[in-house]
Amino acid sequence: MGSPLTGRGSAGGKLILCGEHAVVYGHPAIALGVDRGTRVTMREVDGALRVVDADGHALDDPRLREAVATLIPEGWEVRVSSELPIGRGMGSSAALAVALVRAEADARGLTLTAEGVHERAFAVERKFHGNPSGIDHAVAARGGVVRYRRTLEGPEITPLPVPDWALVVLDSGEEGNTAALVAGVGARRPGIDPLLDRIGEVVTEAEKHLHDPVAVGRLLLENHALLVAIGVSTPRLNDLVAAAVQCGATGAKLAGAGGGGVVIALTADPAPVLAALRARGLHGFVCRPSPARAEA
Ligand code: MEV
């Protein structure tokens, strides 16, 4: 037998600037790829599928194993290393799915189009999220800043110019369950449909003023209030949004499914905002939108 096949792939995480939840029902959302992500390396082995961390220790989270097994058959060792916190709205499961698709294609010597990556990763993403809009894995696959809309014909992905403001990310320390939160919003429809419609309008306005941190900041605050009204925020997330604004952010909101996860705070100049937050015992990190990636 020849030498064992090996493959590697990577993908970035994402933050939703505005429009989460409403995007599941056909409204637009704006999301950005971030400069942190997930790497997968895989090699052929004798025996069962093995999923290990960067140091070779077995990863036994059943959801992770199930996601890997959706794409990778027995007879492979899959090594996963990620800089993305799990369950915090930063697209960790989508980044894993896209990195797996790329590693598998690499091992088999295949060249995938962006659409091919997107399609295969979506099958994995469904295992985690039940009724995902597709926004997470679309951004994991291509990076950059995009407007995303789910249509009956498929996803509509429009690249947007990368703005030069920054986001300070504050971790609530709580984990949100995306599938349960999306299902909960679905169960509150059609009563909350006017709120979802308004989220869609906020996104359209934000796109028009994307380079203006003051205008976008104001819209983020409105988006957060709407997310509170549809029942996906928590007292901790609301406190972090208030603290970010008091510390100089032009606006802030929860980002992702909610129920925990992260708050994003918009600012043209992150250093003083970070320092003011730190003085209150809150520790954030800065994420800048990443440029779009050219697919092989
Ligand atoms: C999760 O990152 C974003 C949601 O809108 C769900 C989805 O679009 O699949 C809450």
CSV table of N, CA and C in Angstrom, one decimal, residues 190-199 201 226:
chain,number,residue,atom,x,y,z
A,190,PRO,N,-47.0,33.8,14.4
A,190,PRO,CA,-46.8,35.0,13.6
A,190,PRO,C,-46.9,36.3,14.5
A,191,GLY,N,-47.2,36.1,15.8
A,191,GLY,CA,-47.3,37.3,16.7
A,191,GLY,C,-46.1,38.3,16.6
A,192,ILE,N,-44.9,37.7,16.5
A,192,ILE,CA,-43.7,38.6,16.5
A,192,ILE,C,-43.3,39.0,15.0
A,193,ASP,N,-44.1,38.7,14.0
A,193,ASP,CA,-43.7,39.0,12.6
A,193,ASP,C,-43.4,40.5,12.4
A,194,PRO,N,-44.2,41.4,13.0
A,194,PRO,CA,-43.8,42.8,12.8
A,194,PRO,C,-42.4,43.2,13.3
A,195,LEU,N,-42.0,42.5,14.4
A,195,LEU,CA,-40.7,42.8,14.9
A,195,LEU,C,-39.6,42.2,14.0
A,196,LEU,N,-39.8,41.0,13.4
A,196,LEU,CA,-38.9,40.5,12.4
A,196,LEU,C,-38.8,41.3,11.2
A,197,ASP,N,-40.0,41.9,10.8
A,197,ASP,CA,-40.0,42.8,9.6
A,197,ASP,C,-39.1,44.0,9.9
A,198,ARG,N,-39.3,44.6,11.1
A,198,ARG,CA,-38.5,45.8,11.5
A,198,ARG,C,-37.0,45.4,11.5
A,199,ILE,N,-36.6,44.2,12.0
A,199,ILE,CA,-35.2,43.8,11.9
A,199,ILE,C,-34.7,43.9,10.5
A,201,GLU,N,-35.7,45.8,8.1
A,201,GLU,CA,-35.6,47.2,7.7
A,201,GLU,C,-34.3,47.8,8.3
A,226,LEU,N,-34.9,45.0,19.5
A,226,LEU,CA,-35.9,44.0,18.8
A,226,LEU,C,-35.6,42.6,19.2
